[in-house]
Tab-separated table of C-alpha atoms and ligand atoms in Angstrom:
chain	number	residue	atom	x	y	z
A	1	UNK	CA	1.812	80.838	-101.444
A	2	UNK	CA	5.395	81.107	-99.981
A	3	UNK	CA	8.446	78.723	-100.329
A	4	UNK	CA	9.516	77.555	-96.926
A	5	UNK	CA	13.251	78.086	-96.903
A	6	UNK	CA	15.098	75.981	-93.777
A	7	UNK	CA	18.601	76.779	-93.687
A	8	UNK	CA	19.882	74.127	-90.936
A	9	UNK	CA	23.777	75.650	-90.688
A	10	UNK	CA	25.728	77.157	-88.164
A	11	UNK	CA	24.898	74.121	-85.755
A	12	UNK	CA	26.791	72.348	-87.761
A	13	UNK	CA	30.119	73.637	-88.242
A	14	UNK	CA	31.724	71.811	-86.359
A	15	UNK	CA	30.409	68.493	-87.735
A	16	UNK	CA	31.168	69.519	-90.898
A	17	UNK	CA	34.751	70.565	-89.873
A	18	UNK	CA	35.366	66.807	-88.328
A	19	UNK	CA	34.158	66.097	-91.722
A	20	UNK	CA	36.526	67.544	-93.428
A	21	UNK	CA	39.274	66.414	-91.764
A	22	UNK	CA	38.165	62.524	-92.316
A	23	UNK	CA	37.445	63.632	-96.280
A	24	UNK	CA	41.789	64.172	-96.045
A	25	UNK	CA	42.740	61.060	-93.363
A	26	UNK	CA	42.623	57.799	-96.024
A	27	UNK	CA	42.565	56.993	-99.773
A	28	UNK	CA	41.245	54.150	-102.102
A	29	UNK	CA	39.127	52.238	-101.373
A	30	UNK	CA	37.116	53.655	-104.715
A	31	UNK	CA	35.547	50.828	-107.559
A	32	UNK	CA	38.340	48.921	-109.189
A	33	UNK	CA	36.674	48.267	-112.733
A	34	UNK	CA	35.566	50.013	-115.411
A	35	UNK	CA	31.823	49.033	-116.055
A	36	UNK	CA	30.297	50.259	-119.191
A	37	UNK	CA	28.377	47.306	-120.068
A	38	UNK	CA	26.961	46.832	-116.723
A	39	UNK	CA	23.226	47.200	-116.713
A	40	UNK	CA	22.809	49.548	-114.080
A	41	UNK	CA	25.424	51.696	-115.660
A	42	UNK	CA	23.267	51.363	-119.183
A	43	UNK	CA	19.859	52.298	-117.164
A	44	UNK	CA	21.543	55.547	-115.754
A	45	UNK	CA	22.790	56.884	-119.144
A	46	UNK	CA	19.598	56.401	-120.612
A	47	UNK	CA	17.233	57.831	-118.245
A	48	UNK	CA	19.987	61.082	-118.600
A	49	UNK	CA	19.441	60.745	-122.138
A	50	UNK	CA	15.566	60.892	-121.956
A	51	UNK	CA	15.985	63.968	-119.760
A	52	UNK	CA	18.368	65.797	-122.164
A	53	UNK	CA	21.280	64.994	-120.051
A	54	UNK	CA	24.327	63.834	-122.362
A	55	UNK	CA	26.849	62.008	-119.691
A	56	UNK	CA	28.887	60.229	-122.288
A	57	UNK	CA	30.148	64.110	-123.410
A	58	UNK	CA	32.207	64.224	-120.296
A	59	UNK	CA	35.120	62.227	-118.922
A	60	UNK	CA	33.833	62.679	-114.872
A	61	UNK	CA	30.859	60.457	-116.158
A	62	UNK	CA	32.696	56.900	-116.692
A	63	UNK	CA	34.487	57.258	-112.778
A	64	UNK	CA	30.834	58.589	-111.425
A	65	UNK	CA	29.087	55.445	-113.316
A	66	UNK	CA	31.736	52.985	-111.630
A	67	UNK	CA	30.784	54.635	-108.329
A	68	UNK	CA	27.158	54.394	-108.732
A	69	UNK	CA	27.548	50.692	-109.906
A	70	UNK	CA	29.592	49.799	-106.597
A	71	UNK	CA	26.913	51.206	-104.416
A	72	UNK	CA	24.332	49.639	-106.265
A	73	UNK	CA	26.494	46.497	-105.433
A	74	UNK	CA	27.339	47.001	-102.412
A	75	UNK	CA	26.619	44.486	-99.239
A	76	UNK	CA	26.440	46.094	-96.391
A	77	UNK	CA	27.499	42.666	-94.349
A	78	UNK	CA	30.562	43.306	-95.547
A	79	UNK	CA	31.237	45.990	-92.956
A	80	UNK	CA	31.369	45.532	-88.947
A	81	UNK	CA	28.020	45.109	-87.214
A	82	UNK	CA	28.600	47.893	-85.351
A	83	UNK	CA	29.166	50.630	-88.166
A	84	UNK	CA	26.100	49.138	-90.211
A	85	UNK	CA	23.533	49.915	-87.137
A	86	UNK	CA	23.496	52.955	-84.629
A	87	UNK	CA	23.814	52.208	-81.043
A	88	UNK	CA	20.867	51.597	-78.770
A	89	UNK	CA	18.978	55.177	-77.818
A	90	UNK	CA	20.776	57.190	-80.601
A	91	UNK	CA	18.418	59.203	-82.457
A	92	UNK	CA	19.992	62.236	-83.771
A	93	UNK	CA	20.090	63.697	-87.765
A	94	UNK	CA	22.985	65.040	-89.457
A	95	UNK	CA	21.301	67.330	-92.212
A	96	UNK	CA	24.781	68.730	-93.121
A	97	UNK	CA	26.666	65.862	-93.947
A	98	UNK	CA	28.526	66.435	-97.141
A	99	UNK	CA	29.375	64.191	-99.816
A	100	UNK	CA	32.575	64.129	-102.254
A	101	UNK	CA	32.906	61.410	-104.121
A	102	UNK	CA	36.463	60.680	-106.085
A	103	UNK	CA	35.233	61.699	-109.300
A	104	UNK	CA	33.317	64.935	-108.330
A	105	UNK	CA	36.657	66.508	-106.121
A	106	UNK	CA	39.063	64.954	-109.527
A	107	UNK	CA	36.421	67.018	-111.583
A	108	UNK	CA	36.519	70.141	-109.670
A	109	UNK	CA	40.209	69.309	-108.840
A	110	UNK	CA	40.785	69.109	-104.780
A	111	UNK	CA	41.887	66.733	-102.978
A	112	UNK	CA	38.706	66.315	-100.618
A	113	UNK	CA	37.878	62.009	-100.084
A	114	UNK	CA	34.920	60.690	-98.535
A	115	UNK	CA	35.389	57.257	-97.449
A	116	UNK	CA	32.500	55.102	-95.984
A	117	UNK	CA	34.263	53.805	-92.849
A	118	UNK	CA	35.519	56.972	-91.829
A	119	UNK	CA	32.143	58.802	-92.172
A	120	UNK	CA	30.373	55.807	-90.300
A	121	UNK	CA	32.931	56.092	-87.519
A	122	UNK	CA	32.479	59.696	-87.684
A	123	UNK	CA	28.823	59.106	-87.232
A	124	UNK	CA	29.466	56.885	-84.044
A	125	UNK	CA	31.850	58.904	-82.346
A	126	UNK	CA	29.013	61.834	-82.540
A	127	UNK	CA	26.296	59.945	-81.854
A	128	UNK	CA	24.551	60.194	-85.063
A	129	UNK	CA	22.023	57.722	-86.474
A	130	UNK	CA	21.564	59.203	-90.050
A	131	UNK	CA	23.411	61.308	-92.127
A	132	UNK	CA	21.664	63.210	-95.009
A	133	UNK	CA	23.931	63.801	-97.687
A	134	UNK	CA	23.806	66.871	-99.859
A	135	UNK	CA	26.099	68.596	-102.357
A	136	UNK	CA	24.517	71.704	-102.669
A	137	UNK	CA	26.503	73.314	-106.149
A	138	UNK	CA	26.836	71.190	-108.932
A	139	UNK	CA	28.194	74.632	-110.430
A	140	UNK	CA	31.838	73.109	-110.976
A	141	UNK	CA	31.949	74.346	-114.443
A	142	UNK	CA	30.619	77.751	-114.310
A	143	UNK	CA	28.774	78.689	-117.337
A	144	UNK	CA	28.549	75.345	-118.934
A	145	UNK	CA	25.200	74.131	-119.036
A	146	UNK	CA	25.681	70.664	-119.955
A	147	UNK	CA	28.521	69.556	-117.555
A	148	UNK	CA	26.014	71.546	-114.879
A	149	UNK	CA	23.417	69.078	-115.242
A	150	UNK	CA	25.834	66.103	-115.987
A	151	UNK	CA	27.060	66.549	-112.817
A	152	UNK	CA	23.731	67.110	-110.924
A	153	UNK	CA	22.378	63.911	-112.434
A	154	UNK	CA	25.095	61.801	-111.352
A	155	UNK	CA	25.595	62.862	-107.943
A	156	UNK	CA	21.993	61.968	-107.598
A	157	UNK	CA	22.700	58.774	-109.190
A	158	UNK	CA	25.466	58.358	-106.901
A	159	UNK	CA	23.905	59.737	-103.322
A	160	UNK	CA	20.572	57.427	-104.046
A	161	UNK	CA	22.535	53.939	-104.541
A	162	UNK	CA	24.562	54.880	-101.584
A	163	UNK	CA	22.011	55.717	-99.438
A	164	UNK	CA	20.165	52.496	-100.898
A	165	UNK	CA	23.052	50.474	-99.472
A	166	UNK	CA	22.447	51.553	-96.284
A	167	UNK	CA	19.069	53.024	-95.609
A	168	UNK	CA	18.805	52.964	-92.359
A	169	UNK	CA	22.186	55.579	-91.996
A	170	UNK	CA	21.747	57.364	-94.975
A	171	UNK	CA	19.349	59.734	-97.183
A	172	UNK	CA	20.230	62.617	-99.353
A	173	UNK	CA	19.193	65.783	-100.728
A	174	UNK	CA	19.021	66.468	-104.261
A	175	UNK	CA	21.296	68.962	-106.286
A	176	UNK	CA	20.075	70.884	-108.559
A	177	UNK	CA	21.495	72.195	-111.648
A	178	UNK	CA	20.195	76.114	-111.341
A	179	UNK	CA	20.376	79.044	-112.730
A	180	UNK	CA	18.880	76.276	-115.475
A	181	UNK	CA	15.479	76.461	-114.282
A	182	UNK	CA	13.775	73.798	-116.872
A	183	UNK	CA	16.364	71.557	-116.251
A	184	UNK	CA	16.277	71.696	-112.636
A	185	UNK	CA	12.636	71.048	-112.177
A	186	UNK	CA	13.083	68.047	-114.084
A	187	UNK	CA	16.027	67.276	-112.057
A	188	UNK	CA	14.328	67.531	-108.496
A	189	UNK	CA	10.486	65.862	-110.218
A	190	UNK	CA	13.382	62.980	-111.251
A	191	UNK	CA	14.972	62.595	-107.772
A	192	UNK	CA	12.262	62.958	-105.311
A	193	UNK	CA	10.062	60.709	-107.608
A	194	UNK	CA	12.282	58.241	-108.423
A	195	UNK	CA	15.242	58.357	-106.457
A	196	UNK	CA	14.204	58.742	-103.077
A	197	UNK	CA	15.470	62.093	-102.498
A	198	UNK	CA	14.538	63.565	-99.346
A	199	UNK	CA	14.505	66.935	-100.456
A	200	UNK	CA	16.470	69.393	-102.347
A	201	UNK	CA	19.792	71.415	-101.332
A	202	UNK	CA	20.761	74.857	-103.331
A	203	UNK	CA	23.572	77.269	-102.985
A	204	UNK	CA	22.867	80.763	-101.902
A	205	UNK	CA	24.660	81.598	-105.615
A	206	UNK	CA	24.344	79.701	-108.535
A	207	UNK	CA	26.482	81.132	-111.498
A	208	UNK	CA	25.966	84.371	-110.469
A	209	UNK	CA	22.257	84.636	-109.656
A	210	UNK	CA	20.869	84.934	-106.063
A	211	UNK	CA	17.844	82.818	-105.173
A	212	UNK	CA	15.986	85.928	-104.771
A	213	UNK	CA	16.285	86.242	-108.640
A	214	UNK	CA	13.597	86.420	-110.388
A	215	UNK	CA	14.475	83.680	-112.914
A	216	UNK	CA	14.271	81.184	-110.392
A	217	UNK	CA	10.244	81.889	-109.417
A	218	UNK	CA	9.187	78.940	-111.711
A	219	UNK	CA	11.569	76.423	-109.950
A	220	UNK	CA	10.502	77.859	-106.247
A	221	UNK	CA	6.274	77.252	-107.438
A	222	UNK	CA	7.365	73.291	-108.529
A	223	UNK	CA	8.900	72.915	-105.261
A	224	UNK	CA	5.720	74.315	-103.474
A	225	UNK	CA	3.751	71.888	-105.226
A	226	UNK	CA	6.219	69.149	-104.271
A	227	UNK	CA	6.077	70.735	-100.831
A	228	UNK	CA	9.745	69.553	-100.942
A	229	UNK	CA	11.963	70.628	-98.148
A	230	UNK	CA	15.019	73.067	-99.488
A	231	UNK	CA	18.142	72.557	-97.737
A	232	UNK	CA	19.781	75.904	-97.717
A	233	UNK	CA	24.090	76.437	-98.216
A	234	UNK	CA	26.089	79.624	-98.512
A	235	UNK	CA	29.091	79.562	-101.179
A	236	UNK	CA	31.251	81.790	-102.474
A	237	UNK	CA	28.827	83.956	-105.008
A	238	UNK	CA	30.377	84.648	-108.808
A	239	UNK	CA	29.230	87.863	-110.931
A	240	UNK	CA	28.566	88.129	-114.217
A	241	UNK	CA	30.899	90.846	-115.613
A	242	UNK	CA	31.602	91.504	-119.218
A	243	UNK	CA	29.858	87.998	-120.353
A	244	UNK	CA	32.333	86.638	-117.924
A	245	UNK	CA	31.779	84.514	-114.410
A	246	UNK	CA	34.071	85.883	-111.862
A	247	UNK	CA	34.638	84.989	-107.941
A	248	UNK	CA	33.212	87.630	-106.162
A	249	UNK	CA	34.925	87.057	-102.470
A	250	UNK	CA	35.217	90.581	-101.251
A	251	UNK	CA	37.701	89.381	-98.874
A	252	UNK	CA	41.427	88.331	-99.133
A	253	UNK	CA	40.342	85.413	-96.756
A	254	UNK	CA	39.096	81.810	-97.870
A	255	UNK	CA	35.398	82.135	-98.708
A	256	UNK	CA	35.173	79.261	-95.885
A	257	UNK	CA	36.171	81.670	-93.412
A	258	UNK	CA	34.702	84.599	-94.311
A	259	UNK	CA	32.075	85.132	-96.733
A	260	UNK	CA	30.351	81.745	-96.633
A	261	UNK	CA	29.124	83.874	-93.225
A	262	UNK	CA	26.908	86.543	-94.947
A	263	UNK	CA	25.937	84.128	-98.042
A	264	UNK	CA	22.439	83.242	-96.517
A	265	UNK	CA	21.608	86.834	-95.478
A	266	UNK	CA	22.185	87.678	-99.322
A	267	UNK	CA	18.999	85.823	-100.766
A	268	UNK	CA	17.284	88.684	-102.633
A	269	UNK	CA	20.191	90.270	-104.022
A	270	UNK	CA	20.423	90.473	-107.382
A	271	UNK	CA	16.574	90.741	-107.458
A	272	UNK	CA	14.838	94.204	-108.182
A	273	UNK	CA	12.911	94.038	-104.943
A	274	UNK	CA	13.856	93.665	-101.477
A	275	UNK	CA	11.580	90.698	-100.536
A	276	UNK	CA	12.508	88.315	-98.684
A	277	UNK	CA	9.883	85.598	-100.127
A	278	UNK	CA	12.287	83.350	-102.118
A	279	UNK	CA	10.833	83.201	-105.625
A	280	UNK	CA	8.334	86.139	-104.772
A	281	UNK	CA	9.354	89.130	-106.160
A	282	UNK	CA	7.775	92.712	-105.314
A	283	UNK	CA	5.897	92.328	-102.303
A	284	UNK	CA	7.965	94.842	-100.578
B	1	NAG	C1	24.975	39.885	-98.239
B	1	NAG	O1	26.554	38.971	-97.671
B	1	NAG	C2	25.836	38.247	-96.948
B	1	NAG	C3	26.798	37.495	-96.006
B	1	NAG	O2	27.963	37.090	-97.299
B	1	NAG	C4	25.070	36.886	-97.733
B	1	NAG	O3	24.564	36.241	-96.795
B	1	NAG	C5	23.840	38.043	-98.262
B	1	NAG	O4	23.031	37.231	-98.900
B	1	NAG	C6	24.164	39.281	-98.948
B	1	NAG	N1	22.965	40.022	-99.499
B	1	NAG	C7	23.086	40.119	-100.528
B	1	NAG	C8	21.647	41.037	-100.934
B	1	NAG	O5	23.761	39.962	-101.552
B	2	NAG	C1	36.538	58.106	-83.611
B	2	NAG	O1	36.898	58.022	-82.505
B	2	NAG	C2	38.101	57.376	-82.225
B	2	NAG	C3	38.621	57.196	-80.803
B	2	NAG	O2	38.218	58.624	-80.061
B	2	NAG	C4	39.199	57.818	-82.609
B	2	NAG	O3	40.366	57.200	-82.780
B	2	NAG	C5	38.875	57.902	-84.274
B	2	NAG	O4	39.802	58.625	-85.004
B	2	NAG	C6	37.342	58.948	-84.421
B	2	NAG	N1	37.268	58.771	-85.983
B	2	NAG	C7	36.663	59.498	-86.587
B	2	NAG	C8	36.337	59.127	-88.264
B	2	NAG	O5	36.324	60.699	-86.201
B	3	NAG	C1	10.757	76.133	-119.477
B	3	NAG	O1	9.681	75.726	-119.891
B	3	NAG	C2	8.484	76.164	-119.602
B	3	NAG	C3	7.188	75.548	-119.498
B	3	NAG	O2	7.307	74.236	-120.410
B	3	NAG	C4	8.586	77.089	-121.240
B	3	NAG	O3	7.415	77.917	-121.364
B	3	NAG	C5	10.170	77.346	-121.590
B	3	NAG	O4	10.397	78.146	-122.721
B	3	NAG	C6	11.075	76.762	-120.900
B	3	NAG	N1	12.332	77.928	-120.980
B	3	NAG	C7	13.326	77.016	-121.603
B	3	NAG	C8	14.627	78.161	-121.317
B	3	NAG	O5	13.561	76.127	-122.271
B	4	NAG	C1	34.307	95.353	-119.131
B	4	NAG	O1	34.479	95.748	-120.236
B	4	NAG	C2	34.441	97.167	-120.546
B	4	NAG	C3	34.805	97.924	-121.955
B	4	NAG	O2	35.573	96.773	-122.909
B	4	NAG	C4	35.916	97.623	-119.919
B	4	NAG	O3	36.024	99.072	-119.864
B	4	NAG	C5	36.006	97.232	-118.468
B	4	NAG	O4	36.648	97.537	-117.433
B	4	NAG	C6	35.628	95.964	-118.026
B	4	NAG	N1	35.298	95.769	-116.870
B	4	NAG	C7	35.779	94.472	-116.423
B	4	NAG	C8	35.505	94.436	-114.526
B	4	NAG	O5	36.743	94.529	-116.579
């Protein structure tokens, strides 16, 4: 049984660049109210707790819960009808659409921002009927398991709420807290089974581990059981040196410009075999 890895990468670079532009373009349609008592926030907190994820421990959880509550109550009739529905004959599905809510950008200390109306305009301009969102790398606090689990869960709840607000236009691939294998299996099962994720998104490298690492074999076995689509995205690799995770970009260029292009060729690196079957070591 081999895990099928589908990488939908190159054709979408232009779109990704355009999306990046629009993240930077506008500010502040963010939700305004604190929502600690909202039943939706409470439900997210208790489901996370049941899976061993301690959301209240992290400062980013508050704004993330606000965002989730905001999209859960969002009424798309507030938008121009021309944006809520795709035009006649438009059928393209963009499977490489990144979502960067403000709480997530703030947590990772960058300035990218996502805005609904801009994204819908981008879709209209490029004849896209549906966007499948992904945030392939929740490892914005390298080596910190609790924070990585919390980021992944909140992104999934957030993308699920957004997708339900405009179900004809949006779907999502679940974020997974690898290299924490058991937690990633739990997260993927929750996202696929309960949140309506269409597949799982993975980075080429999670906290220093490439996907061919035999550590990940139980995760891929579980994804096989679910017949899950896997969306694979390159990232800036990390290396563990003297018990410390360091960035391993071998060039002086931004990883977006250089290292990214090679990362998905490195799937079996850091594994002691030469198999190209992800998660199936020893077959060469
Ligand atoms: C959304 O807003 C429209 C127009 O104000 C209203 O008719 C509709 O009932 C609302 N839908 C929900 C689910 O609240
Ligand atoms: C969509 O196209 C219009 C007309 O060319 C342009 O003004 C607008 O900036 C575009 N918006 C996006 C998000 O691409
Ligand atoms: C992961 O789950 C397996 C199967 O339930 C268990 O044997 C293993 O000890 C768990 N590993 C960790 C690190 O919790
Ligand atoms: C790792 O630690 C050893 C022993 O302290 C040191 O000699 C070596 O330079 C360190 N390597 C790096 C890349 O920092």
